[in-house]
GROMACS .gro file of C-alpha atoms in nm:
model
   92
    1GLY     CA    1   4.743   5.231  -6.509
    2LEU     CA    2   5.005   5.154  -6.768
    3LEU     CA    3   5.093   4.800  -6.857
    4THR     CA    4   5.453   4.691  -6.816
    5GLY     CA    5   5.634   4.451  -7.047
    6ASN     CA    6   5.592   4.183  -6.781
    7ASP     CA    7   5.215   4.243  -6.776
    8VAL     CA    8   5.190   4.207  -7.152
    9ASN     CA    9   5.411   3.897  -7.159
   10ARG     CA   10   5.219   3.736  -6.871
   11SER     CA   11   4.893   3.802  -7.055
   12LEU     CA   12   5.035   3.648  -7.373
   13ALA     CA   13   5.160   3.346  -7.178
   14GLU     CA   14   4.813   3.296  -7.030
   15GLN     CA   15   4.655   3.323  -7.375
   16PHE     CA   16   4.900   3.064  -7.510
   17GLY     CA   17   4.825   2.833  -7.217
   18LEU     CA   18   5.177   2.845  -7.073
   19PRO     CA   19   5.209   2.764  -6.703
   20ILE     CA   20   5.319   3.064  -6.493
   21PHE     CA   21   5.613   3.006  -6.257
   22GLU     CA   22   5.665   3.265  -5.982
   23GLU     CA   23   5.971   3.082  -5.842
   24LEU     CA   24   6.231   2.874  -6.020
   25SER     CA   25   6.396   2.556  -5.901
   26LEU     CA   26   6.679   2.413  -6.108
   27LYS     CA   27   6.686   2.035  -6.106
   28LEU     CA   28   6.878   1.908  -6.407
   29PRO     CA   29   7.198   1.709  -6.438
   30LYS     CA   30   7.508   1.928  -6.465
   31GLU     CA   31   7.579   1.803  -6.817
   32ILE     CA   32   7.260   1.974  -6.938
   33TYR     CA   33   7.366   2.308  -6.788
   34ARG     CA   34   7.714   2.271  -6.937
   35LYS     CA   35   7.556   2.268  -7.284
   36VAL     CA   36   7.373   2.599  -7.229
   37SER     CA   37   7.606   2.897  -7.218
   38TYR     CA   38   7.556   3.170  -6.963
   39ALA     CA   39   7.565   3.430  -7.243
   40PHE     CA   40   7.284   3.250  -7.431
   41ALA     CA   41   7.067   3.219  -7.119
   42LYS     CA   42   7.122   3.582  -7.014
   43LYS     CA   43   7.071   3.728  -7.362
   44ASN     CA   44   6.746   3.535  -7.417
   45LEU     CA   45   6.622   3.531  -7.054
   46ILE     CA   46   6.568   3.158  -7.081
   47ILE     CA   47   6.673   2.890  -6.835
   48PRO     CA   48   6.630   2.512  -6.830
   49LEU     CA   49   6.459   2.397  -6.509
   50ARG     CA   50   6.399   2.023  -6.499
   51GLU     CA   51   6.301   1.713  -6.690
   52GLU     CA   52   5.931   1.644  -6.726
   53ASN     CA   53   5.833   1.322  -6.899
   54ASP     CA   54   6.032   1.328  -7.223
   55ALA     CA   55   6.092   1.705  -7.230
   56ILE     CA   56   6.302   1.974  -7.064
   57LEU     CA   57   6.095   2.237  -6.883
   58VAL     CA   58   6.234   2.581  -6.971
   59ALA     CA   59   6.145   2.918  -6.817
   60ILE     CA   60   6.107   3.203  -7.067
   61SER     CA   61   6.016   3.568  -7.020
   62ASP     CA   62   5.897   3.640  -7.376
   63PRO     CA   63   5.635   3.397  -7.508
   64LEU     CA   64   5.673   3.539  -7.859
   65ASN     CA   65   6.048   3.478  -7.882
   66LEU     CA   66   6.048   3.123  -8.019
   67GLU     CA   67   6.397   3.117  -8.170
   68PRO     CA   68   6.584   3.046  -7.841
   69ILE     CA   69   6.342   2.763  -7.765
   70GLU     CA   70   6.423   2.604  -8.101
   71GLU     CA   71   6.796   2.661  -8.042
   72LEU     CA   72   6.771   2.481  -7.706
   73ARG     CA   73   6.580   2.193  -7.867
   74LEU     CA   74   6.864   2.148  -8.116
   75LEU     CA   75   7.138   2.201  -7.858
   76LEU     CA   76   6.996   1.963  -7.598
   77GLU     CA   77   6.846   1.720  -7.852
   78ARG     CA   78   6.531   1.706  -7.644
   79LYS     CA   79   6.175   1.826  -7.665
   80ILE     CA   80   6.135   2.166  -7.493
   81LYS     CA   81   5.831   2.262  -7.286
   82PRO     CA   82   5.823   2.638  -7.217
   83VAL     CA   83   5.678   2.795  -6.902
   84TYR     CA   84   5.650   3.166  -6.829
   85SER     CA   85   5.843   3.356  -6.562
   86ASP     CA   86   5.889   3.730  -6.553
   87LYS     CA   87   6.226   3.892  -6.630
   88GLU     CA   88   6.310   3.959  -6.265
   89THR     CA   89   6.256   3.595  -6.172
   90ILE     CA   90   6.473   3.465  -6.455
   91ASP     CA   91   6.736   3.742  -6.443
   92ILE     CA   92   7.068   3.564  -6.433
   0.00000   0.00000   0.00000
């Protein structure tokens, strides 16, 4: 069979050691979400999920797209810990 983009991205995420999240649960203070625009999250298929230790756990659909992760780090002034979720799970 043919591989889909999700299959390739999931494989890359596994190779990079990213946790795989099949379901998302948003548990951050509202002020964090106010800092992340809907347009940014939708365009980059990236969404902050929750605090974990000293970092913000963030779901991404493309493990090779590091620029939005760096933008979030600067925007939120926090360490960012990416996890993988496929596009359909993140789709905003």
